[in-house]
Amino acid sequence: MIAEEIARAKQAKQKRLFTGLIIVIVLGLLATALLYVVTNMSLVSPDDDSQPTDDNTPAMSSETGQKQGNEAELRQAYLEAFAYFENTLKPQLATINIVNWDNALANTLERQEKEALSAFSAGQYADANKAIDSLITTAEKAITDSKSAFEEAMQQAQSAYQNDDYDRARLAIDNAQMLDNSSQQAQDLASQIERIPQITHLKEAIRVAKVENNASKKLSLINQLLDIAPDRHAMQERADTLRSQLAETQFSRLINQAYRAIENRQATEAKKALTAAEKMYPSRSAVTDIKKQLAALESQLRFETHREKAFAAEQTDDWNTAKQQLELALKEKPADKMISDKFADAERIVSLSQTLKRLLATPYRLANPQNKTAADIALIQSQSYTQKSPTLAKMRAQLESTLRAVNTPVEVTVLSDGNTFVSVRGVGNVGTTTSKVIELKPGPYTFEGKRQGYKFKLVEVMIPLDSNFYQLRVVADERL
């Protein structure tokens, strides 16, 4: 950038000098033409009384005008050159510690600037221009040289920084900042160089971790180093490699852990290891294989759990629970014949138990031929399961007893006053009597008493199952 600005300034200066030269030539031509006109006018003038013309006067006027024009041009050229020096070069020189870099150069610049100012102040514009030109040349060369020296110092500082050579890096960056104290790049590199002792310490710790074969510790230390020196690309590559190696090691460990857990029938532990491994590499074939094995193990464990619960329920004669658990076990292993047979038994025992319970709930209805037939069938069907279910056997025995009792007639003594005609609705007539014994099966009956001039007498009774005889009195004793 500086070199380009200097080149553009030189081109502008050459253009200004060329323009000034043209102006001087034009002014000279104008002066010559003016002299020629004046001379001719004096030769043809009819006025003899006119003053004699001084041949030197026009020439001296031309020289004076030309001199004044040159001085103005030189003065303007100086001012423009000085403005270029002050506004462009001097700010750049201010970023250089010239005294420390090149004390002789600093003295030269100071001397040339004073000479230029002194000559201009004295009105010696030609000398002033020569002096300012020399100053500009010196300044431009100083800037160009300092930039080259700055770049070289920065390269040296960067190289030393990469090699963790603090002393050499510090010296080089100091030189760079001496040559350009405005460089943000140099300031950043100086900050990085100050981290070299810490970087060196971490690199030693990394070396020790490598000797100890502690990859996790090594990766942690490299990450710490990269936090303070992210530009260490080699370390970044080592970190990436280590991270990949550790991931592979961790994945293998989780896969092996899952396989061992499956072998030991520890489904929960296997699932934990599988989940962690799947997060790392979900598409790996080992993950798919473990999923299949784990699914088979979990199914087997569920099957065994349901089977054991079913067997336990069978032992306690809880066939409803046994049926439910056997049904769940069959969902895991539909082809298991033993479980299938046991489920069929459980299903049959539960069904028969429900039938017997329903029949026993209305024992007197068993006297009905249709209900008796249903009870007889249930007794036959349940016979083969009484050894498996004590509860079913007990209900079966109770049903047999109830069935016998409900179909065994009971002696019923009917007492009356000898004037009332007694009958049993739906069964038959007892007649007019004071005492008569009839036989009726256990169950509900309605006795009716009739007598001329008296209201009907209704007596409802329940002939019990557990009695051999029963007695009641039926007398129509309420007059109309």
Tab-separated table of C-alpha atoms in Angstrom:
chain	number	residue	atom	x	y	z
A	1	MET	CA	0.000	0.000	0.000
A	2	ILE	CA	2.760	2.449	0.953
A	3	ALA	CA	4.754	1.732	-2.201
A	4	GLU	CA	1.648	2.334	-4.328
A	5	GLU	CA	0.912	5.649	-2.616
A	6	ILE	CA	4.528	6.769	-3.139
A	7	ALA	CA	4.392	5.829	-6.825
A	8	ARG	CA	1.137	7.728	-7.302
A	9	ALA	CA	2.659	10.783	-5.580
A	10	LYS	CA	5.704	10.679	-7.886
A	11	GLN	CA	3.463	10.516	-10.936
A	12	ALA	CA	1.461	13.511	-9.682
A	13	LYS	CA	4.671	15.445	-9.068
A	14	GLN	CA	6.002	14.710	-12.588
A	15	LYS	CA	2.690	15.848	-14.039
A	16	ARG	CA	2.854	19.095	-12.101
A	17	LEU	CA	6.459	19.763	-13.286
A	18	PHE	CA	5.456	19.105	-16.901
A	19	THR	CA	2.491	21.461	-16.607
A	20	GLY	CA	4.734	24.160	-15.085
A	21	LEU	CA	7.232	23.815	-17.934
A	22	ILE	CA	4.478	24.332	-20.520
A	23	ILE	CA	3.302	27.435	-18.656
A	24	VAL	CA	6.859	28.876	-18.645
A	25	ILE	CA	7.201	28.263	-22.395
A	26	VAL	CA	3.847	29.912	-23.118
A	27	LEU	CA	4.762	32.929	-20.977
A	28	GLY	CA	8.090	33.245	-22.881
A	29	LEU	CA	6.310	33.182	-26.232
A	30	LEU	CA	3.852	35.831	-25.066
A	31	ALA	CA	6.702	38.058	-23.883
A	32	THR	CA	8.512	37.725	-27.252
A	33	ALA	CA	5.342	38.614	-29.168
A	34	LEU	CA	4.786	41.645	-26.971
A	35	LEU	CA	8.357	42.863	-27.575
A	36	TYR	CA	7.933	42.512	-31.323
A	37	VAL	CA	4.749	44.575	-31.335
A	38	VAL	CA	6.254	47.375	-29.273
A	39	THR	CA	9.342	47.569	-31.501
A	40	ASN	CA	7.342	47.901	-34.715
A	41	MET	CA	5.127	50.546	-33.216
A	42	SER	CA	8.152	52.714	-32.376
A	43	LEU	CA	9.545	52.486	-35.921
A	44	VAL	CA	6.423	53.724	-37.700
A	45	SER	CA	5.359	56.381	-35.194
A	46	PRO	CA	5.009	59.963	-36.812
A	47	ASP	CA	5.450	61.686	-33.493
A	48	ASP	CA	9.065	62.996	-33.380
A	49	ASP	CA	8.493	64.434	-29.938
A	50	SER	CA	7.957	61.009	-28.430
A	51	GLN	CA	10.474	59.824	-25.928
A	52	PRO	CA	13.220	57.559	-27.194
A	53	THR	CA	12.493	53.947	-26.485
A	54	ASP	CA	14.814	52.042	-24.231
A	55	ASP	CA	15.661	48.788	-25.967
A	56	ASN	CA	16.316	47.050	-22.612
A	57	THR	CA	12.954	47.844	-20.968
A	58	PRO	CA	10.771	45.217	-22.722
A	59	ALA	CA	13.395	42.531	-22.243
A	60	MET	CA	13.737	43.241	-18.568
A	61	SER	CA	9.923	43.121	-18.099
A	62	SER	CA	9.805	39.710	-19.762
A	63	GLU	CA	12.595	38.365	-17.596
A	64	THR	CA	10.939	39.722	-14.482
A	65	GLY	CA	7.572	38.136	-15.370
A	66	GLN	CA	9.198	34.842	-16.202
A	67	LYS	CA	11.125	34.854	-12.940
A	68	GLN	CA	8.040	35.622	-10.946
A	69	GLY	CA	6.155	32.859	-12.756
A	70	ASN	CA	8.891	30.331	-12.010
A	71	GLU	CA	9.010	31.285	-8.351
A	72	ALA	CA	5.261	30.923	-7.995
A	73	GLU	CA	5.432	27.565	-9.694
A	74	LEU	CA	8.311	26.413	-7.466
A	75	ARG	CA	6.550	27.659	-4.370
A	76	GLN	CA	3.374	25.757	-5.304
A	77	ALA	CA	5.376	22.625	-6.098
A	78	TYR	CA	7.042	22.826	-2.681
A	79	LEU	CA	3.745	23.287	-0.875
A	80	GLU	CA	2.249	20.265	-2.631
A	81	ALA	CA	5.312	18.125	-1.916
A	82	PHE	CA	5.329	19.273	1.691
A	83	ALA	CA	1.609	18.425	2.035
A	84	TYR	CA	2.311	14.949	0.649
A	85	PHE	CA	5.122	14.519	3.157
A	86	GLU	CA	3.037	15.776	6.112
A	87	ASN	CA	-0.211	14.011	5.288
A	88	THR	CA	1.012	10.744	3.790
A	89	LEU	CA	4.587	9.991	4.710
A	90	LYS	CA	4.938	11.487	8.153
A	91	PRO	CA	2.008	9.500	9.685
A	92	GLN	CA	3.624	6.334	8.352
A	93	LEU	CA	6.992	7.364	9.763
A	94	ALA	CA	5.292	7.915	13.106
A	95	THR	CA	4.495	4.180	13.303
A	96	ILE	CA	8.244	3.438	13.174
A	97	ASN	CA	10.535	3.841	16.144
A	98	ILE	CA	13.235	5.239	13.849
A	99	VAL	CA	15.527	6.367	16.624
A	100	ASN	CA	15.911	2.814	17.929
A	101	TRP	CA	15.854	1.247	14.486
A	102	ASP	CA	18.338	3.557	12.694
A	103	ASN	CA	19.470	6.581	14.668
A	104	ALA	CA	21.477	7.956	11.712
A	105	LEU	CA	18.380	7.766	9.534
A	106	ALA	CA	16.389	9.597	12.185
A	107	ASN	CA	19.006	12.362	12.224
A	108	THR	CA	19.009	12.551	8.405
A	109	LEU	CA	15.242	12.934	8.247
A	110	GLU	CA	15.270	15.601	10.923
A	111	ARG	CA	18.080	17.506	9.172
A	112	GLN	CA	16.451	17.290	5.715
A	113	GLU	CA	13.117	18.497	7.071
A	114	LYS	CA	14.793	21.503	8.740
A	115	GLU	CA	16.704	22.332	5.537
A	116	ALA	CA	13.533	22.264	3.474
A	117	LEU	CA	11.679	24.482	5.918
A	118	SER	CA	14.597	26.857	6.245
A	119	ALA	CA	15.013	27.287	2.458
A	120	PHE	CA	11.295	27.843	1.998
A	121	SER	CA	11.171	30.377	4.809
A	122	ALA	CA	14.029	32.266	3.138
A	123	GLY	CA	12.165	32.330	-0.174
A	124	GLN	CA	14.700	30.017	-1.793
A	125	TYR	CA	12.079	27.953	-3.506
A	126	ALA	CA	14.383	26.050	-5.829
A	127	ASP	CA	16.546	24.950	-2.900
A	128	ALA	CA	13.441	24.252	-0.864
A	129	ASN	CA	12.133	21.945	-3.598
A	130	LYS	CA	15.441	20.123	-3.801
A	131	ALA	CA	15.441	19.708	-0.040
A	132	ILE	CA	11.820	18.488	0.142
A	133	ASP	CA	12.476	16.085	-2.734
A	134	SER	CA	15.454	14.677	-0.839
A	135	LEU	CA	13.334	14.400	2.321
A	136	ILE	CA	10.570	12.597	0.462
A	137	THR	CA	13.040	10.222	-1.165
A	138	THR	CA	14.604	9.442	2.209
A	139	ALA	CA	11.211	9.002	3.881
A	140	GLU	CA	9.851	6.758	1.132
A	141	LYS	CA	12.943	4.583	1.273
A	142	ALA	CA	12.714	4.428	5.067
A	143	ILE	CA	9.083	3.341	4.865
A	144	THR	CA	9.790	0.744	2.184
A	145	ASP	CA	12.800	-0.640	4.070
A	146	SER	CA	10.891	-0.713	7.355
A	147	LYS	CA	8.057	-2.657	5.740
A	148	SER	CA	10.502	-5.224	4.407
A	149	ALA	CA	12.227	-5.427	7.770
A	150	PHE	CA	8.833	-5.684	9.494
A	151	GLU	CA	7.747	-8.599	7.331
A	152	GLU	CA	11.044	-10.372	7.949
A	153	ALA	CA	10.760	-9.811	11.709
A	154	MET	CA	7.177	-11.101	11.696
A	155	GLN	CA	8.246	-14.236	9.854
A	156	GLN	CA	11.034	-14.796	12.361
A	157	ALA	CA	8.659	-14.222	15.269
A	158	GLN	CA	6.063	-16.593	13.823
A	159	SER	CA	8.666	-19.269	13.176
A	160	ALA	CA	10.075	-18.950	16.694
A	161	TYR	CA	6.542	-19.032	18.126
A	162	GLN	CA	5.746	-22.240	16.269
A	163	ASN	CA	8.992	-23.726	17.627
A	164	ASP	CA	8.143	-22.512	21.159
A	165	ASP	CA	11.395	-20.479	21.242
A	166	TYR	CA	10.274	-17.728	23.581
A	167	ASP	CA	13.488	-15.648	23.650
A	168	ARG	CA	13.934	-15.577	19.884
A	169	ALA	CA	10.224	-14.972	19.323
A	170	ARG	CA	10.176	-12.132	21.867
A	171	LEU	CA	13.195	-10.471	20.234
A	172	ALA	CA	11.702	-10.778	16.735
A	173	ILE	CA	8.269	-9.452	17.745
A	174	ASP	CA	9.874	-6.532	19.574
A	175	ASN	CA	11.702	-5.669	16.355
A	176	ALA	CA	8.477	-5.985	14.379
A	177	GLN	CA	6.608	-3.678	16.766
A	178	MET	CA	9.529	-1.240	16.637
A	179	LEU	CA	9.127	-1.141	12.842
A	180	ASP	CA	5.308	-0.814	12.974
A	181	ASN	CA	3.713	-0.037	16.287
A	182	SER	CA	0.256	0.170	14.697
A	183	SER	CA	0.106	-3.427	13.426
A	184	GLN	CA	-2.745	-5.407	14.987
A	185	GLN	CA	-1.178	-8.552	13.563
A	186	ALA	CA	1.999	-7.878	15.535
A	187	GLN	CA	0.013	-7.177	18.689
A	188	ASP	CA	-1.888	-10.462	18.330
A	189	LEU	CA	1.316	-12.398	17.722
A	190	ALA	CA	2.928	-10.734	20.755
A	191	SER	CA	0.011	-11.966	22.906
A	192	GLN	CA	0.427	-15.465	21.502
A	193	ILE	CA	4.157	-15.421	22.193
A	194	GLU	CA	3.493	-14.661	25.848
A	195	ARG	CA	1.655	-18.003	26.048
A	196	ILE	CA	4.751	-19.976	25.007
A	197	PRO	CA	5.757	-20.880	28.605
A	198	GLN	CA	2.283	-22.259	29.260
A	199	ILE	CA	2.316	-24.092	25.928
A	200	THR	CA	5.720	-25.583	26.734
A	201	HIS	CA	4.433	-26.779	30.101
A	202	LEU	CA	1.390	-28.419	28.498
A	203	LYS	CA	3.498	-30.072	25.799
A	204	GLU	CA	5.660	-31.648	28.477
A	205	ALA	CA	2.560	-32.863	30.295
A	206	ILE	CA	1.283	-34.304	27.012
A	207	ARG	CA	4.577	-36.131	26.537
A	208	VAL	CA	4.310	-37.631	30.028
A	209	ALA	CA	0.704	-38.700	29.383
A	210	LYS	CA	1.865	-40.413	26.202
A	211	VAL	CA	4.583	-42.288	28.125
A	212	GLU	CA	1.938	-43.302	30.684
A	213	ASN	CA	-0.278	-44.482	27.805
A	214	ASN	CA	-3.096	-42.361	29.198
A	215	ALA	CA	-4.949	-41.335	26.043
A	216	SER	CA	-7.812	-39.606	27.858
A	217	LYS	CA	-5.440	-37.431	29.870
A	218	LYS	CA	-3.416	-36.704	26.762
A	219	LEU	CA	-6.503	-35.563	24.848
A	220	SER	CA	-7.584	-33.365	27.749
A	221	LEU	CA	-4.166	-31.673	27.847
A	222	ILE	CA	-4.157	-31.159	24.070
A	223	ASN	CA	-7.574	-29.531	24.302
A	224	GLN	CA	-6.233	-27.199	26.995
A	225	LEU	CA	-3.335	-26.301	24.724
A	226	LEU	CA	-5.687	-25.649	21.801
A	227	ASP	CA	-7.780	-23.376	23.984
A	228	ILE	CA	-4.835	-21.014	24.350
A	229	ALA	CA	-3.216	-21.741	20.965
A	230	PRO	CA	-5.917	-22.681	18.437
A	231	ASP	CA	-3.496	-22.088	15.564
A	232	ARG	CA	-1.513	-25.247	16.411
A	233	HIS	CA	-2.878	-27.307	13.532
A	234	ALA	CA	-0.633	-30.281	14.210
A	235	MET	CA	-2.032	-30.477	17.743
A	236	GLN	CA	-5.538	-30.214	16.341
A	237	GLU	CA	-4.837	-33.185	14.073
A	238	ARG	CA	-3.461	-35.144	17.040
A	239	ALA	CA	-6.579	-34.267	19.022
A	240	ASP	CA	-8.831	-35.445	16.186
A	241	THR	CA	-6.888	-38.698	15.881
A	242	LEU	CA	-6.939	-39.287	19.634
A	243	ARG	CA	-10.633	-38.477	19.817
A	244	SER	CA	-11.336	-40.994	17.075
A	245	GLN	CA	-9.175	-43.640	18.767
A	246	LEU	CA	-10.831	-43.078	22.128
A	247	ALA	CA	-14.257	-43.251	20.521
A	248	GLU	CA	-13.398	-46.556	18.872
A	249	THR	CA	-12.037	-47.896	22.162
A	250	GLN	CA	-15.113	-46.749	24.033
A	251	PHE	CA	-17.411	-48.229	21.397
A	252	SER	CA	-15.619	-51.581	21.528
A	253	ARG	CA	-15.802	-51.556	25.320
A	254	LEU	CA	-19.552	-50.897	25.241
A	255	ILE	CA	-20.128	-53.616	22.641
A	256	ASN	CA	-18.167	-56.158	24.685
A	257	GLN	CA	-20.004	-55.063	27.816
A	258	ALA	CA	-23.342	-55.580	26.060
A	259	TYR	CA	-22.362	-59.047	24.847
A	260	ARG	CA	-21.217	-60.078	28.346
A	261	ALA	CA	-24.432	-58.768	29.866
A	262	ILE	CA	-26.489	-60.764	27.361
A	263	GLU	CA	-24.478	-63.899	28.150
A	264	ASN	CA	-25.153	-63.285	31.846
A	265	ARG	CA	-28.845	-62.656	31.093
A	266	GLN	CA	-28.570	-59.075	32.394
A	267	ALA	CA	-30.942	-57.342	29.996
A	268	THR	CA	-30.919	-54.001	31.805
A	269	GLU	CA	-27.128	-53.725	31.742
A	270	ALA	CA	-27.014	-54.839	28.118
A	271	LYS	CA	-29.574	-52.207	27.174
A	272	LYS	CA	-27.579	-49.436	28.865
A	273	ALA	CA	-24.411	-50.411	27.010
A	274	LEU	CA	-26.285	-50.750	23.716
A	275	THR	CA	-27.900	-47.323	24.078
A	276	ALA	CA	-24.522	-45.671	24.689
A	277	ALA	CA	-22.913	-47.512	21.765
A	278	GLU	CA	-25.794	-46.678	19.436
A	279	LYS	CA	-25.417	-42.957	20.187
A	280	MET	CA	-21.819	-43.157	18.998
A	281	TYR	CA	-22.192	-45.290	15.861
A	282	PRO	CA	-25.852	-46.129	15.193
A	283	SER	CA	-25.259	-47.805	11.831
A	284	ARG	CA	-22.583	-50.272	12.955
A	285	SER	CA	-23.396	-53.958	12.349
A	286	ALA	CA	-22.469	-54.797	15.948
A	287	VAL	CA	-25.246	-52.518	17.165
A	288	THR	CA	-27.777	-54.284	14.940
A	289	ASP	CA	-26.598	-57.707	16.106
A	290	ILE	CA	-26.825	-56.771	19.786
A	291	LYS	CA	-30.320	-55.364	19.246
A	292	LYS	CA	-31.451	-58.742	17.910
A	293	GLN	CA	-29.802	-60.673	20.727
A	294	LEU	CA	-31.153	-58.295	23.351
A	295	ALA	CA	-34.674	-58.563	21.930
A	296	ALA	CA	-34.434	-62.369	22.093
A	297	LEU	CA	-33.113	-62.221	25.670
A	298	GLU	CA	-35.861	-59.842	26.803
A	299	SER	CA	-38.493	-62.092	25.208
A	300	GLN	CA	-37.023	-65.140	26.925
A	301	LEU	CA	-36.942	-63.359	30.272
A	302	ARG	CA	-40.557	-62.252	29.893
A	303	PHE	CA	-41.537	-65.793	28.969
A	304	GLU	CA	-39.820	-67.216	32.014
A	305	THR	CA	-41.346	-64.592	34.286
A	306	HIS	CA	-44.882	-65.305	33.050
A	307	ARG	CA	-44.281	-69.042	33.226
A	308	GLU	CA	-43.038	-68.877	36.816
A	309	LYS	CA	-45.957	-66.697	37.868
A	310	ALA	CA	-48.367	-69.103	36.185
A	311	PHE	CA	-46.817	-72.094	37.969
A	312	ALA	CA	-46.975	-70.260	41.296
A	313	ALA	CA	-50.644	-69.384	40.726
A	314	GLU	CA	-51.362	-73.023	39.824
A	315	GLN	CA	-49.842	-74.159	43.101
A	316	THR	CA	-52.136	-71.816	45.032
A	317	ASP	CA	-55.153	-72.908	42.953
A	318	ASP	CA	-55.445	-69.379	41.479
A	319	TRP	CA	-56.416	-70.431	37.978
A	320	ASN	CA	-57.544	-66.993	36.856
A	321	THR	CA	-54.026	-65.637	37.416
A	322	ALA	CA	-52.503	-68.803	35.965
A	323	LYS	CA	-54.582	-68.386	32.825
A	324	GLN	CA	-53.532	-64.722	32.401
A	325	GLN	CA	-49.828	-65.457	32.865
A	326	LEU	CA	-49.886	-68.497	30.580
A	327	GLU	CA	-51.565	-66.405	27.898
A	328	LEU	CA	-48.778	-63.787	28.190
A	329	ALA	CA	-46.142	-66.534	28.042
A	330	LEU	CA	-47.693	-67.857	24.823
A	331	LYS	CA	-47.319	-64.408	23.248
A	332	GLU	CA	-43.567	-64.767	23.684
A	333	LYS	CA	-43.472	-68.434	22.589
A	334	PRO	CA	-46.636	-69.427	20.742
A	335	ALA	CA	-45.202	-72.834	19.790
A	336	ASP	CA	-44.399	-73.982	23.336
A	337	LYS	CA	-46.574	-77.133	23.712
A	338	MET	CA	-46.289	-77.438	27.477
A	339	ILE	CA	-47.464	-73.868	28.013
A	340	SER	CA	-50.164	-74.306	25.394
A	341	ASP	CA	-51.482	-77.457	27.163
A	342	LYS	CA	-51.390	-75.775	30.547
A	343	PHE	CA	-53.216	-72.761	29.158
A	344	ALA	CA	-55.947	-75.050	27.796
A	345	ASP	CA	-56.298	-76.691	31.235
A	346	ALA	CA	-56.385	-73.331	32.984
A	347	GLU	CA	-58.941	-71.996	30.550
A	348	ARG	CA	-61.142	-75.093	31.069
A	349	ILE	CA	-60.854	-75.038	34.864
A	350	VAL	CA	-61.786	-71.346	34.975
A	351	SER	CA	-64.776	-71.946	32.704
A	352	LEU	CA	-66.011	-74.962	34.730
A	353	SER	CA	-65.514	-73.094	37.989
A	354	GLN	CA	-67.697	-70.285	36.707
A	355	THR	CA	-70.395	-72.784	35.608
A	356	LEU	CA	-70.422	-74.622	38.960
A	357	LYS	CA	-70.505	-71.367	40.861
A	358	ARG	CA	-73.483	-70.198	38.804
A	359	LEU	CA	-75.397	-73.453	39.415
A	360	LEU	CA	-74.688	-73.389	43.135
A	361	ALA	CA	-75.924	-69.814	43.345
A	362	THR	CA	-79.524	-71.024	42.694
A	363	PRO	CA	-79.607	-74.504	44.257
A	364	TYR	CA	-83.446	-74.873	44.341
A	365	ARG	CA	-83.591	-74.422	40.583
A	366	LEU	CA	-81.658	-77.652	40.238
A	367	ALA	CA	-84.906	-79.484	40.815
A	368	ASN	CA	-85.901	-78.292	37.349
A	369	PRO	CA	-85.120	-81.114	34.883
A	370	GLN	CA	-83.381	-78.779	32.434
A	371	ASN	CA	-81.167	-77.305	35.146
A	372	LYS	CA	-80.498	-80.786	36.532
A	373	THR	CA	-79.291	-81.890	33.104
A	374	ALA	CA	-76.907	-78.903	32.881
A	375	ALA	CA	-75.608	-79.726	36.362
A	376	ASP	CA	-75.070	-83.375	35.466
A	377	ILE	CA	-73.048	-82.349	32.383
A	378	ALA	CA	-70.916	-79.951	34.449
A	379	LEU	CA	-70.224	-82.719	36.964
A	380	ILE	CA	-69.057	-85.044	34.223
A	381	GLN	CA	-66.815	-82.396	32.567
A	382	SER	CA	-65.197	-81.310	35.811
A	383	GLN	CA	-64.404	-84.836	36.960
A	384	SER	CA	-61.022	-84.946	35.186
A	385	TYR	CA	-59.861	-81.625	36.636
A	386	THR	CA	-60.566	-82.198	40.316
A	387	GLN	CA	-56.997	-83.386	40.901
A	388	LYS	CA	-55.609	-80.132	39.507
A	389	SER	CA	-57.935	-77.747	41.313
A	390	PRO	CA	-59.005	-78.442	44.901
A	391	THR	CA	-61.426	-75.544	44.648
A	392	LEU	CA	-63.079	-77.036	41.587
A	393	ALA	CA	-63.245	-80.434	43.309
A	394	LYS	CA	-64.896	-78.859	46.349
A	395	MET	CA	-67.495	-77.057	44.241
A	396	ARG	CA	-68.156	-80.230	42.308
A	397	ALA	CA	-68.762	-82.182	45.495
A	398	GLN	CA	-71.012	-79.414	46.754
A	399	LEU	CA	-72.971	-79.454	43.513
A	400	GLU	CA	-73.402	-83.231	43.718
A	401	SER	CA	-74.641	-82.939	47.294
A	402	THR	CA	-76.965	-80.091	46.433
A	403	LEU	CA	-78.271	-81.922	43.386
A	404	ARG	CA	-79.106	-84.994	45.518
A	405	ALA	CA	-80.653	-82.909	48.230
A	406	VAL	CA	-82.800	-80.836	45.936
A	407	ASN	CA	-84.181	-83.957	44.292
A	408	THR	CA	-84.828	-85.895	47.549
A	409	PRO	CA	-88.450	-85.413	48.810
A	410	VAL	CA	-88.952	-84.069	52.322
A	411	GLU	CA	-91.856	-85.172	54.565
A	412	VAL	CA	-94.056	-82.150	55.046
A	413	THR	CA	-96.759	-82.241	57.793
A	414	VAL	CA	-99.725	-80.041	56.942
A	415	LEU	CA	-101.831	-79.003	59.943
A	416	SER	CA	-105.337	-77.459	59.606
A	417	ASP	CA	-108.702	-77.128	61.455
A	418	GLY	CA	-110.567	-79.872	59.597
A	419	ASN	CA	-112.766	-77.279	57.901
A	420	THR	CA	-110.262	-75.676	55.543
A	421	PHE	CA	-109.568	-77.228	52.155
A	422	VAL	CA	-105.809	-77.164	51.654
A	423	SER	CA	-103.967	-77.323	48.341
A	424	VAL	CA	-100.437	-76.717	47.034
A	425	ARG	CA	-100.373	-74.451	44.021
A	426	GLY	CA	-98.807	-76.049	41.017
A	427	VAL	CA	-98.508	-79.414	42.821
A	428	GLY	CA	-101.926	-80.726	43.983
A	429	ASN	CA	-104.541	-80.903	46.721
A	430	VAL	CA	-103.975	-81.883	50.334
A	431	GLY	CA	-107.691	-81.827	51.179
A	432	THR	CA	-109.653	-81.077	54.384
A	433	THR	CA	-107.683	-82.371	57.302
A	434	THR	CA	-106.371	-81.626	60.720
A	435	SER	CA	-102.999	-83.223	59.981
A	436	LYS	CA	-101.563	-84.815	56.899
A	437	VAL	CA	-98.030	-85.779	55.781
A	438	ILE	CA	-97.043	-85.197	52.170
A	439	GLU	CA	-93.701	-85.340	50.342
A	440	LEU	CA	-92.238	-82.343	48.527
A	441	LYS	CA	-88.807	-81.688	47.053
A	442	PRO	CA	-86.898	-78.806	48.652
A	443	GLY	CA	-87.840	-75.443	47.265
A	444	PRO	CA	-90.420	-72.665	47.471
A	445	TYR	CA	-94.120	-73.512	47.621
A	446	THR	CA	-97.448	-71.704	48.153
A	447	PHE	CA	-100.137	-73.444	50.240
A	448	GLU	CA	-103.749	-72.284	49.837
A	449	GLY	CA	-106.608	-72.688	52.317
A	450	LYS	CA	-110.273	-72.329	51.353
A	451	ARG	CA	-113.427	-72.349	53.541
A	452	GLN	CA	-116.986	-71.346	52.880
A	453	GLY	CA	-117.603	-67.814	54.236
A	454	TYR	CA	-113.940	-67.136	54.835
A	455	LYS	CA	-111.199	-65.423	52.891
A	456	PHE	CA	-108.587	-67.491	51.110
A	457	LYS	CA	-105.499	-68.246	53.182
A	458	LEU	CA	-102.107	-68.259	51.442
A	459	VAL	CA	-98.980	-69.600	53.153
A	460	GLU	CA	-95.613	-69.360	51.346
A	461	VAL	CA	-92.867	-71.667	52.588
A	462	MET	CA	-89.352	-72.758	51.635
A	463	ILE	CA	-88.718	-76.414	52.076
A	464	PRO	CA	-85.055	-76.531	53.132
A	465	LEU	CA	-82.381	-78.760	51.671
A	466	ASP	CA	-80.871	-79.749	54.971
A	467	SER	CA	-84.023	-81.126	56.697
A	468	ASN	CA	-85.773	-84.512	56.605
A	469	PHE	CA	-89.140	-83.130	57.597
A	470	TYR	CA	-91.055	-79.879	57.623
A	471	GLN	CA	-94.313	-78.757	59.291
A	472	LEU	CA	-96.764	-75.916	58.574
A	473	ARG	CA	-100.345	-74.883	59.453
A	474	VAL	CA	-102.925	-73.657	56.953
A	475	VAL	CA	-106.284	-72.384	58.358
A	476	ALA	CA	-108.760	-70.027	56.679
A	477	ASP	CA	-109.929	-68.156	59.780
A	478	GLU	CA	-110.771	-64.648	58.482
A	479	ARG	CA	-114.469	-64.208	57.707
A	480	LEU	CA	-115.689	-62.398	54.652
